[in-house]
Amino acid sequence: MMSRRHFCNVLQSPRKTRWLLLVVSVLTVFFLIAWNLLRPVKFIPLPPVALDDPLQLPSMPGDVSIAVCRPTPVDFSPLEKFLVKSSPKVCPGKLPWFQVTGDKIRITDEALLRNAGSVECTFTEWHYVSDLVVRNSPPVSTTAGEYTLKDSDVAKVSCTGAHGLKYESVEIGVARSKRDGIGWSYTADDDIGLSILILVYDSVSRGIFERKLPKTNSILRSLGAITLEGYSILGDGTPAALIPMLTGETEEELPGVQKNLKKPLSVSTYPFIFQEAMDRGYVTAYLEDTWRVGTFTYRLTGFAYPPTDHFPIPYFKAMEQGEAAWNFCREGKVHHLDWLEYITNLMDTYTSVPRLFFGLHGHLSHDDLNRLGEHDDELVDFFADLEAQGHLNNSLVLLMADHGPRFTEFRQTEGGNHEERHPFIRMLLPCWFAQKFPEKHENLMENARSGVLLTPFDLHATFLDLLGDGLLDERREVWRSKGLKTADTRALSLFSEIPKDRDCKVADIPVHWCDCFKWTLLSVEDPSVRHIADTIVESINRFNSVAGRLCSRLTIREIAQASSTFNDGHLLFEVHFSVSPSGAKFEALAAKVLNSSHVAVDVPTISRTNRYEDQPRCISGSFPQLLKFCYCETDPF
C-alpha cells in the first residue's frame, strides 16, 4: 500500500501527477459505463392513452444526432433462399366482351360473332360518394355496341345476346375531365414544364426489385433511370411513406383522421399535392388496387370527396369483392394488368396538358415477395409503350416502393431489417432536362449517387419545386409556423444542393428507423437485456390497456437478438423478441439516459415482423392503433 509520504512525493512530481490523473479518469469512465449497463433498469410507466387522441404519446427523450450518415452495407446473399422463380400467370376462362380505349367501351368482334351480331347492353356509371357509398347514374341501354363514358371512369355493364346469352362486368376507362382550368397556360411562370407520374409498389425493397424484376431493371437502365442510393423510409407501413410524400407532413402533424377518434376529420383536410397541381393547370389521378387495406381507409377515415380529377376506387373495390380477389384473374386475363392499362389510358388521353398521376399497386407484392416476378414482362412493355408514345419526353416518372417487406421470414434477418428501410426507387427524366437545367440536373445526380440521406419529405419538396410559383417557400413558412424544428432541413428539393453531412436528426428520420448506427451485439442471457425486453413488453401492455381487457397480457417468450449503441447521451438498445400467447415477433428500440435508470419506449414505432392475421379481430374497428400488438383471446360479443 502506498504510504502517505510516497503519495505526497508523487503529487510533487508533475509527470507522475499527470499519469495518476489519467489512470483515475480512465477507471472512473469505465466504472460509470459498466454501472449503467449492469444495474437494474427502472420502468417508467407511460401515461394512459386518451381514447380521442391516440397519437400524443411520449417520444424518445432528447434529440439523437450522429455523424455523416451512409447506410451500413449489408450482405444480401441470404435473401436468395427466400426467393422462388415465378412465371407469368395464365388465366383460363371466358374472354371479355368489351375492350376500352379512352372513354369508349366497345364490344369486341368475337363477342358480336358469338351473338350473331345482336347484343343489347345497359351501362350504369358509378360515382364515388364516399369509401362506403357509390351513386349510380341513370342506366343507358343501347344496341350500338359502344358506350361513351360521360362523368365517371367506372361503369357496370349488363348485356343480353342472341340465344339468351348473358354477360355482366365492371369496366374502367377515362372520362375526360370537364373541369375548367386544365392546361399549360394555367401553370406558374417558373413551372419546369414536366408532367409527374408516380408509380408505387407495396413492400418491395431494392434487393427484391433487382432480383424479381431484372428485365424491368434493364430497360430502366437503358432509358437512363436514376437510382436514389440513400433513400430511406420514415416510419411503419404505407401511410408513413405516402403521407409525407403527398403532403409534406406526417400523420402526427396533420389533423386527426384516425377512425377511433371521437370526432375524426376527413382525410380530405390533408394538404395534398394534388390540389396545388390542380390550381396550376394539372389534371390529376389517384388510384389504389387494394381497397381492403387502403392507405387512407384502413385505419383512417377516407375521403369526403375525390381528391383528384380521376379517382376510380369503386372499380378496384368491386374487383376485390369478385373473382379477382381469390384467383387474381378477371375475364381471362390477370387482374393486375387493369392497373397498368388504366394508367396507360390516362397518359394517352391527356397528351397535351400537364398531368400529375399517382398509382399504388399492392395486389401482387403486398402479401408475397415472389409474385412480383410475374409482372416483369408487363412492366417492360409498359415502359416501352411510354417511350414509343413520347410520354417520357415530357414527364418525370418515379417507379418506387413505399417500403420493403414487413412480415416475411426474410424480414427477421439482418438483411430484412435493412431492406424494409430501403425501398427501391428509380427516376426517369427527359433527355432535354440536363441541357435546359444543367445546375438542377447536376444537383440531382450528386444527391442520387452520393448516398446522402433522402426521404419522402424530399420527394414532396421536389414536386413543389417542379410546380414552381414559390410553393416550396410557402409551405416551409407553414411548417415554421407550426413549430416544426426541422422545417428548414427535412424537405429539400432533389434539384437543390443537399448537404453531404445530413444525418437522421436533420432529415427528421425517427430513431427507430435510422439506419446509420453502428451496433454492438449483446448476449441475450445478459440480465440487463432481459430487463430492457421486459420493459418494452410492459410498455406494450400499457399501450394495449386502452382497450380494457380485450387484449391479452403479453409476456416474453424468447429474446432472439439484442444490440446496443451509444449516441448523444443515450444508450440505445435494439431488441428482437417474441411474446406469448400470440407468438408475435417484434423489433423494438429502447433509449436509456446515461447516469439514469430511466428507460423510454416509443411503442407506436415498434416493428412487428410476422403477420398478425386475425389476432386483433376484437379491436380492429375500435382501436386500429393496436393492430400489431393486441391478441384477442375471445371476441367482444
XYZ file of C-alpha atoms in Angstrom:
637
model
C 0.000 0.000 0.000
C 1.291 3.442 -0.912
C 2.407 5.464 2.123
C 1.152 8.988 2.649
C 4.709 10.313 2.241
C 5.184 8.459 -1.090
C 1.785 9.717 -2.245
C 2.807 13.317 -1.457
C 6.074 12.807 -3.364
C 4.059 11.641 -6.366
C 1.903 14.769 -6.218
C 5.019 16.926 -6.111
C 6.203 15.336 -9.399
C 4.286 16.924 -12.327
C 4.941 13.974 -14.642
C 3.777 11.387 -12.090
C 0.777 13.530 -11.216
C -0.398 13.587 -14.832
C -0.100 9.802 -15.105
C -2.046 9.311 -11.887
C -4.854 11.614 -13.019
C -5.056 9.806 -16.367
C -5.349 6.387 -14.698
C -8.024 7.641 -12.274
C -10.013 9.241 -15.140
C -9.959 6.084 -17.260
C -11.065 3.904 -14.337
C -13.874 6.349 -13.475
C -15.263 6.396 -17.035
C -15.067 2.594 -17.253
C -16.887 2.234 -13.927
C -19.711 4.621 -14.946
C -20.329 2.807 -18.243
C -20.269 -0.643 -16.633
C -22.542 0.534 -13.816
C -25.114 1.894 -16.300
C -25.061 -1.323 -18.311
C -25.362 -3.764 -15.443
C -27.574 -2.143 -12.857
C -31.294 -2.966 -12.957
C -33.496 -0.866 -15.258
C -36.367 1.047 -13.782
C -39.581 1.129 -15.834
C -41.251 4.485 -16.386
C -44.992 3.908 -16.671
C -46.455 5.572 -19.741
C -49.406 7.872 -19.104
C -52.817 6.459 -20.045
C -53.582 6.867 -23.752
C -56.558 9.140 -24.354
C -59.236 7.497 -26.470
C -59.723 10.660 -28.510
C -56.026 11.300 -29.239
C -54.029 8.089 -29.679
C -51.045 9.771 -31.274
C -49.966 12.071 -28.437
C -47.504 9.620 -26.937
C -44.185 10.262 -25.222
C -41.268 10.137 -27.638
C -37.638 9.258 -27.113
C -36.075 11.673 -24.601
C -33.764 14.229 -26.169
C -32.536 14.532 -29.716
C -30.377 11.942 -31.408
C -27.740 13.052 -33.875
C -24.922 11.146 -35.488
C -22.025 11.854 -37.788
C -22.229 11.795 -41.578
C -24.664 9.015 -42.394
C -24.328 6.425 -45.097
C -26.455 3.284 -44.765
C -24.482 0.316 -43.486
C -23.528 -2.161 -46.261
C -25.369 -5.450 -45.810
C -24.787 -8.870 -47.339
C -27.984 -9.706 -49.225
C -26.962 -13.200 -50.314
C -29.202 -14.772 -47.611
C -32.168 -13.225 -49.473
C -31.727 -15.737 -52.284
C -33.056 -18.682 -50.267
C -36.391 -16.864 -49.764
C -36.909 -16.286 -53.472
C -38.541 -18.749 -55.833
C -38.889 -18.407 -59.577
C -42.280 -17.138 -60.647
C -43.749 -17.420 -64.141
C -46.456 -15.272 -65.695
C -49.876 -16.426 -64.542
C -52.210 -17.885 -67.134
C -55.899 -17.121 -66.599
C -58.328 -19.593 -68.133
C -61.997 -18.835 -68.564
C -64.300 -16.708 -70.660
C -62.967 -13.917 -72.820
C -64.164 -10.373 -72.148
C -66.914 -8.992 -74.358
C -65.515 -5.435 -74.239
C -62.339 -3.501 -74.858
C -61.773 0.015 -73.541
C -59.865 2.858 -75.170
C -60.038 6.323 -73.654
C -63.683 6.937 -72.777
C -65.022 4.371 -75.288
C -66.304 0.951 -74.161
C -66.671 -1.176 -77.321
C -67.949 -4.705 -77.765
C -65.364 -6.989 -79.362
C -65.766 -8.589 -82.769
C -65.551 -12.026 -81.143
C -68.456 -11.214 -78.809
C -70.574 -9.980 -81.711
C -69.776 -13.126 -83.668
C -70.836 -15.356 -80.760
C -74.103 -13.441 -80.552
C -74.912 -13.320 -84.282
C -74.315 -9.575 -84.288
C -77.183 -8.812 -81.904
C -76.392 -7.609 -78.389
C -78.309 -5.234 -76.126
C -76.375 -3.740 -73.211
C -77.189 -1.477 -70.290
C -74.460 0.810 -68.918
C -74.659 2.266 -65.411
C -71.900 4.659 -64.356
C -70.666 4.507 -60.771
C -69.821 7.730 -58.969
C -67.699 7.835 -55.826
C -69.527 9.450 -52.886
C -67.515 8.024 -50.009
C -65.491 4.914 -49.348
C -68.709 3.106 -48.451
C -71.168 4.791 -50.811
C -71.342 4.724 -54.610
C -74.041 6.604 -56.542
C -75.441 5.105 -59.723
C -76.180 7.237 -62.757
C -79.409 6.516 -64.700
C -78.853 3.343 -66.773
C -78.430 3.729 -70.524
C -79.456 0.869 -72.851
C -78.079 0.514 -76.368
C -77.640 -1.972 -79.185
C -74.934 0.115 -80.833
C -72.105 -1.963 -79.334
C -70.368 1.137 -77.995
C -70.770 3.412 -74.988
C -69.008 6.681 -74.184
C -68.269 7.346 -70.529
C -69.697 10.714 -69.503
C -68.941 11.656 -65.884
C -67.248 8.621 -64.363
C -64.383 6.283 -65.229
C -66.314 3.244 -63.980
C -69.442 1.608 -65.387
C -71.338 -1.602 -64.710
C -72.364 -3.389 -67.903
C -75.215 -5.915 -68.292
C -75.768 -7.477 -71.706
C -78.146 -9.947 -73.340
C -77.133 -11.502 -76.619
C -78.589 -13.897 -79.124
C -79.746 -17.243 -77.828
C -80.227 -15.666 -74.395
C -76.510 -15.352 -73.581
C -75.927 -13.126 -70.561
C -72.863 -11.096 -69.679
C -72.054 -8.773 -66.796
C -68.881 -6.901 -65.954
C -67.463 -3.708 -64.471
C -65.392 -1.687 -66.923
C -62.885 1.098 -66.354
C -61.946 3.838 -68.824
C -61.110 7.539 -68.770
C -63.979 10.040 -68.928
C -62.083 13.186 -69.850
C -62.354 15.795 -67.088
C -64.717 18.705 -67.755
C -63.125 20.841 -65.034
C -62.123 24.327 -66.139
C -58.543 25.495 -65.735
C -56.662 22.500 -67.153
C -53.739 23.268 -69.458
C -50.183 24.584 -69.646
C -51.467 28.149 -69.864
C -52.554 27.879 -66.227
C -49.192 26.724 -64.864
C -46.839 29.021 -62.973
C -44.372 31.171 -64.921
C -41.468 29.240 -63.370
C -43.045 25.817 -63.828
C -40.342 23.496 -65.159
C -42.674 22.088 -67.802
C -42.861 18.468 -66.730
C -45.795 16.203 -66.002
C -45.401 13.891 -62.999
C -46.145 10.140 -62.923
C -45.646 8.340 -59.607
C -45.968 4.540 -59.550
C -45.578 2.917 -56.139
C -45.393 -0.811 -55.416
C -46.191 -2.018 -51.917
C -43.482 -3.809 -49.899
C -40.674 -4.056 -52.472
C -37.105 -3.439 -51.372
C -34.213 -2.558 -53.629
C -32.792 -6.072 -53.404
C -36.109 -7.718 -54.273
C -36.733 -5.323 -57.175
C -33.385 -6.136 -58.761
C -33.840 -9.889 -58.310
C -37.536 -10.273 -59.195
C -37.762 -7.660 -61.980
C -34.433 -7.975 -63.829
C -35.896 -7.120 -67.259
C -37.610 -4.023 -65.877
C -34.364 -3.024 -64.201
C -32.590 -3.461 -67.534
C -34.975 -1.325 -69.595
C -34.905 1.397 -66.939
C -31.108 1.473 -67.127
C -31.310 1.758 -70.913
C -33.702 4.689 -70.514
C -31.258 6.451 -68.177
C -33.088 5.842 -64.896
C -31.536 7.391 -61.800
C -31.337 5.438 -58.516
C -31.609 7.416 -55.274
C -28.964 5.494 -53.347
C -29.633 6.996 -49.910
C -33.449 6.899 -49.947
C -34.888 5.847 -46.581
C -38.321 5.452 -45.028
C -39.732 7.490 -42.155
C -41.946 5.029 -40.320
C -44.004 1.862 -40.229
C -46.167 0.951 -43.192
C -47.606 2.687 -46.227
C -49.145 5.793 -44.576
C -45.788 6.724 -43.051
C -44.335 6.746 -46.577
C -47.144 8.258 -48.638
C -48.496 10.940 -46.282
C -45.153 12.841 -46.106
C -44.621 12.354 -49.844
C -48.042 13.720 -50.774
C -48.483 16.372 -48.033
C -45.014 17.254 -46.710
C -46.045 16.367 -43.155
C -46.504 13.279 -41.010
C -49.734 11.760 -39.777
C -48.943 13.057 -36.291
C -48.520 16.642 -37.549
C -51.770 16.717 -39.525
C -55.412 16.911 -38.339
C -56.760 13.826 -36.562
C -58.334 11.459 -39.093
C -57.994 8.154 -37.241
C -61.217 6.139 -37.152
C -61.115 5.596 -33.396
C -61.168 9.311 -32.529
C -64.391 10.632 -31.023
C -64.749 13.244 -33.759
C -62.340 12.368 -36.556
C -61.957 14.622 -39.553
C -61.881 13.502 -43.156
C -58.609 12.776 -44.931
C -59.767 15.458 -47.356
C -58.497 18.005 -44.799
C -54.909 16.989 -45.664
C -52.906 19.467 -47.804
C -52.365 17.085 -50.707
C -50.056 18.000 -53.568
C -52.956 17.245 -55.931
C -54.817 20.427 -55.025
C -51.759 22.578 -55.619
C -51.336 20.908 -59.005
C -54.993 21.336 -59.979
C -54.810 25.019 -59.052
C -51.984 25.330 -61.573
C -53.478 23.620 -64.597
C -52.651 19.970 -63.956
C -55.104 17.122 -64.466
C -54.765 14.636 -61.611
C -55.451 10.999 -60.782
C -55.160 8.771 -57.703
C -55.665 5.014 -57.730
C -55.035 2.086 -55.404
C -55.761 -1.506 -56.328
C -56.071 -2.854 -52.765
C -59.105 -1.193 -51.261
C -59.344 -3.603 -48.310
C -56.067 -2.271 -46.894
C -56.283 1.196 -48.412
C -53.717 3.762 -47.294
C -56.346 6.264 -46.235
C -59.197 3.885 -45.338
C -57.753 1.023 -43.278
C -57.062 2.984 -40.099
C -58.095 6.407 -41.366
C -61.494 7.846 -42.255
C -61.057 8.118 -46.020
C -62.010 10.970 -48.321
C -65.115 13.146 -48.089
C -64.861 13.714 -51.840
C -62.479 12.604 -54.596
C -59.037 14.191 -54.085
C -58.274 14.161 -57.805
C -59.953 14.503 -61.191
C -59.781 10.745 -61.669
C -60.420 8.524 -58.649
C -61.554 5.048 -59.819
C -61.725 3.453 -56.382
C -65.216 1.929 -56.993
C -63.712 -0.245 -59.725
C -60.902 -1.658 -57.605
C -63.276 -2.138 -54.690
C -65.530 -4.201 -56.964
C -62.555 -6.282 -58.120
C -61.616 -7.135 -54.532
C -65.118 -8.380 -53.904
C -65.234 -10.551 -57.012
C -63.258 -13.220 -58.843
C -60.029 -11.217 -58.857
C -59.882 -11.317 -55.056
C -59.177 -15.032 -54.877
C -57.607 -16.164 -58.161
C -56.039 -12.900 -59.414
C -57.855 -13.239 -62.739
C -60.640 -11.334 -64.429
C -62.310 -12.491 -67.602
C -59.399 -14.490 -68.940
C -56.588 -12.093 -68.021
C -54.565 -11.264 -64.926
C -56.264 -8.618 -62.803
C -53.125 -6.610 -62.071
C -52.928 -5.630 -65.739
C -56.022 -3.449 -65.183
C -53.863 -1.122 -63.105
C -51.200 -0.617 -65.774
C -53.736 -0.423 -68.604
C -55.672 2.292 -66.805
C -52.501 4.355 -66.281
C -51.610 3.908 -69.946
C -55.125 5.042 -70.856
C -54.717 8.138 -68.676
C -51.409 9.025 -70.290
C -52.794 8.515 -73.798
C -55.938 10.553 -73.068
C -54.087 13.615 -71.776
C -51.195 14.191 -74.153
C -51.200 17.987 -74.377
C -51.886 19.113 -70.782
C -49.824 18.889 -67.567
C -50.509 15.713 -65.571
C -49.926 14.535 -62.032
C -50.914 10.878 -61.760
C -50.337 8.694 -58.692
C -50.841 4.937 -58.519
C -50.267 2.445 -55.690
C -50.114 -1.258 -56.549
C -50.301 -3.857 -53.802
C -52.192 -6.730 -55.409
C -49.052 -8.643 -56.368
C -46.496 -7.544 -53.812
C -48.258 -6.752 -50.524
C -48.579 -10.342 -49.300
C -45.890 -12.192 -51.256
C -42.370 -11.108 -52.165
C -42.211 -13.659 -55.027
C -45.329 -12.978 -57.112
C -43.893 -9.673 -58.320
C -41.813 -11.686 -60.775
C -44.986 -12.396 -62.769
C -45.074 -8.684 -63.593
C -41.643 -8.299 -65.222
C -42.578 -8.623 -68.895
C -45.681 -6.470 -68.398
C -43.661 -3.628 -66.885
C -41.154 -3.833 -69.735
C -43.996 -3.478 -72.246
C -45.448 -0.603 -70.225
C -42.237 1.439 -70.277
C -41.583 0.601 -73.911
C -45.058 1.941 -74.725
C -44.500 5.118 -72.682
C -41.336 5.737 -74.682
C -42.962 4.945 -78.017
C -45.863 7.318 -77.349
C -43.490 10.137 -76.348
C -44.707 10.327 -72.750
C -41.182 10.026 -71.361
C -40.205 13.173 -73.232
C -42.451 15.407 -71.121
C -42.663 13.643 -67.763
C -40.797 12.977 -64.569
C -41.511 9.328 -63.789
C -40.939 7.788 -60.373
C -41.082 3.995 -60.085
C -40.657 3.079 -56.452
C -41.925 1.260 -53.380
C -43.316 2.565 -50.123
C -41.082 0.296 -48.011
C -39.533 -3.168 -48.102
C -41.201 -6.393 -46.884
C -42.525 -6.109 -43.342
C -43.983 -9.506 -42.413
C -41.931 -12.151 -44.214
C -39.465 -14.649 -42.788
C -36.756 -12.693 -44.588
C -37.709 -9.594 -42.571
C -36.427 -11.313 -39.435
C -32.864 -11.337 -40.765
C -30.304 -8.527 -40.694
C -30.749 -8.043 -44.411
C -34.525 -7.900 -43.933
C -34.152 -5.153 -41.348
C -32.130 -3.106 -43.825
C -34.359 -3.888 -46.808
C -37.540 -2.705 -45.067
C -35.889 0.665 -44.531
C -34.644 0.995 -48.107
C -37.327 0.521 -50.757
C -36.353 0.587 -54.390
C -36.703 3.914 -56.214
C -35.905 4.880 -59.810
C -36.435 8.240 -61.515
C -36.726 8.977 -65.223
C -36.307 12.437 -66.755
C -36.380 13.575 -70.395
C -33.026 13.882 -72.157
C -33.518 17.618 -72.619
C -33.713 18.299 -68.893
C -29.931 18.225 -68.396
C -29.375 20.719 -71.230
C -32.123 23.113 -70.179
C -31.486 22.937 -66.413
C -27.807 21.921 -66.012
C -27.486 23.050 -62.375
C -30.659 21.265 -61.283
C -29.570 18.115 -63.113
C -26.078 18.214 -61.620
C -27.542 18.578 -58.110
C -29.947 15.699 -58.726
C -27.194 13.384 -59.918
C -24.948 14.265 -56.989
C -27.766 13.754 -54.486
C -28.672 10.440 -56.082
C -25.186 8.957 -56.368
C -23.563 10.234 -53.192
C -25.779 8.191 -50.879
C -26.837 11.286 -48.927
C -29.933 10.601 -46.837
C -33.155 11.192 -48.784
C -36.749 10.726 -47.624
C -40.378 11.139 -48.750
C -40.187 14.719 -47.432
C -37.628 15.448 -50.140
C -39.844 13.957 -52.828
C -42.636 16.301 -51.735
C -40.267 19.271 -51.861
C -39.228 18.197 -55.363
C -42.857 18.116 -56.540
C -43.403 21.622 -55.146
C -40.216 22.770 -56.873
C -41.492 21.380 -60.179
C -44.805 23.210 -59.805
C -42.932 26.478 -59.140
C -44.814 29.586 -58.065
C -42.801 29.809 -54.812
C -44.774 26.866 -53.426
C -41.852 25.304 -51.562
C -41.059 28.558 -49.747
C -44.750 28.994 -48.886
C -45.012 25.501 -47.444
C -41.815 25.990 -45.457
C -43.350 29.073 -43.846
C -46.359 26.943 -42.862
C -44.066 24.316 -41.318
C -42.201 27.004 -39.376
C -45.484 28.452 -38.104
C -46.390 25.002 -36.783
C -43.153 24.913 -34.795
C -41.538 22.065 -36.718
C -37.893 22.076 -35.639
C -36.686 20.640 -38.930
C -38.809 22.859 -41.191
C -35.687 24.166 -42.961
C -33.744 20.894 -43.217
C -36.041 17.921 -43.715
C -37.767 18.698 -47.046
C -35.172 19.653 -49.657
C -35.743 19.505 -53.395
C -33.639 16.916 -55.183
C -32.808 19.676 -57.659
C -31.065 21.679 -54.917
C -27.727 21.056 -53.240
C -28.320 18.774 -50.233
C -25.590 18.822 -47.539
C -23.409 15.714 -47.602
C -23.245 15.635 -43.796
C -27.011 15.236 -43.461
C -27.974 12.873 -40.649
C -31.178 11.349 -39.325
C -31.799 14.258 -36.976
C -31.835 16.998 -39.610
C -33.654 14.751 -42.122
C -36.260 14.065 -39.409
C -35.953 10.279 -39.587
C -37.161 8.818 -36.259
C -34.561 6.976 -34.204
C -36.165 3.562 -34.711
C -35.945 3.912 -38.497
C -32.470 5.430 -38.695
C -30.130 3.019 -40.469
C -26.902 4.814 -39.617
C -25.997 3.454 -36.191
C -23.097 1.099 -35.521
C -24.491 -1.621 -33.282
C -22.691 -3.920 -30.828
C -24.220 -7.361 -30.270
C -25.126 -8.246 -26.685
C -25.659 -11.598 -25.064
C -29.370 -12.415 -24.847
C -28.560 -14.009 -21.483
C -27.393 -10.681 -20.047
C -29.705 -9.618 -17.173
C -29.721 -6.035 -18.446
C -31.038 -7.236 -21.820
C -33.834 -9.144 -20.102
C -34.727 -6.012 -18.103
C -34.923 -3.968 -21.309
C -37.069 -6.603 -23.048
C -39.441 -6.806 -20.063
C -39.687 -3.010 -20.061
C -40.637 -2.997 -23.736
C -43.312 -5.659 -23.265
C -44.710 -3.874 -20.224
C -44.900 -0.716 -22.325
C -46.859 -2.622 -24.972
C -49.257 -3.908 -22.312
C -49.818 -0.369 -21.085
C -50.412 0.741 -24.675
C -52.971 -2.062 -25.120
C -54.755 -1.140 -21.897
C -56.892 1.470 -23.663
C -58.928 -1.482 -24.950
C -59.722 -2.656 -21.429
C -59.473 -6.425 -21.115
C -59.969 -7.203 -24.779
C -56.220 -7.653 -25.386
C -54.407 -10.455 -23.606
C -51.456 -9.577 -21.410
C -48.213 -10.315 -23.242
C -45.075 -11.862 -21.783
C -41.618 -12.571 -23.181
C -41.373 -15.920 -24.955
C -37.876 -15.613 -26.409
C -35.217 -12.956 -26.938
C -33.685 -13.683 -30.344
C -31.135 -10.869 -30.568
C -30.079 -7.714 -28.778
C -27.612 -4.960 -29.576
C -26.691 -1.528 -28.285
C -25.021 1.708 -29.271
C -24.114 4.994 -27.589
C -25.431 8.228 -29.025
C -25.952 11.776 -27.800
C -26.066 10.940 -24.116
C -28.221 7.858 -24.640
C -27.636 4.155 -24.550
C -29.846 2.702 -27.280
C -30.978 -0.917 -27.237
C -32.456 -2.754 -30.199
C -34.145 -5.999 -29.166
C -35.694 -8.724 -31.336
C -38.095 -10.885 -29.340
C -41.291 -12.917 -29.452
C -44.154 -12.923 -26.969
C -46.806 -15.246 -25.592
C -49.624 -16.044 -26.084
C -49.760 -14.515 -29.578
C -46.405 -15.654 -30.941
C -45.890 -12.113 -32.248
C -42.324 -11.215 -33.204
C -41.163 -7.655 -32.597
C -38.172 -5.437 -33.264
C -38.093 -2.613 -30.718
C -35.869 0.255 -29.692
C -35.444 1.472 -26.118
C -33.457 4.528 -25.002
C -31.715 4.784 -21.653
C -30.237 8.077 -20.475
C -26.695 7.594 -19.165
C -26.347 8.039 -15.416
C -30.053 7.334 -15.041
C -32.242 4.286 -14.530
C -34.981 5.683 -16.778
C -35.865 3.839 -19.964
C -38.115 5.226 -22.711
C -40.010 3.104 -25.213
C -41.914 4.688 -28.107
C -44.456 1.891 -28.618
C -46.033 3.004 -31.942
C -42.635 2.799 -33.672
C -42.109 -0.857 -32.692
C -41.952 -3.125 -35.745
C -43.891 -6.348 -35.898
C -42.045 -8.739 -38.208
C -44.609 -11.523 -38.617
C -48.250 -11.283 -39.665
C -50.971 -10.680 -37.137
C -53.728 -12.131 -39.374
C -56.999 -12.012 -37.346
C -55.373 -11.874 -33.892
C -56.652 -8.321 -33.209
C -60.178 -9.023 -34.572
C -61.874 -7.822 -31.386
C -60.399 -4.295 -31.650
C -59.745 -3.843 -35.385
C -62.544 -1.308 -35.799
C -62.358 0.475 -32.460
C -58.614 0.600 -31.745
C -56.731 0.319 -35.051
C -53.564 1.677 -33.423
C -53.311 -1.632 -31.513
C -53.470 -3.936 -34.548
C -49.890 -5.182 -34.419
C -49.893 -5.607 -30.626
C -53.291 -6.906 -29.488
C -54.093 -10.610 -29.150
C -57.800 -11.286 -28.707
C -58.451 -14.489 -26.821
C -62.198 -14.010 -27.198
C -64.438 -11.877 -29.370
C -66.007 -8.777 -27.756
C -69.522 -10.186 -28.044
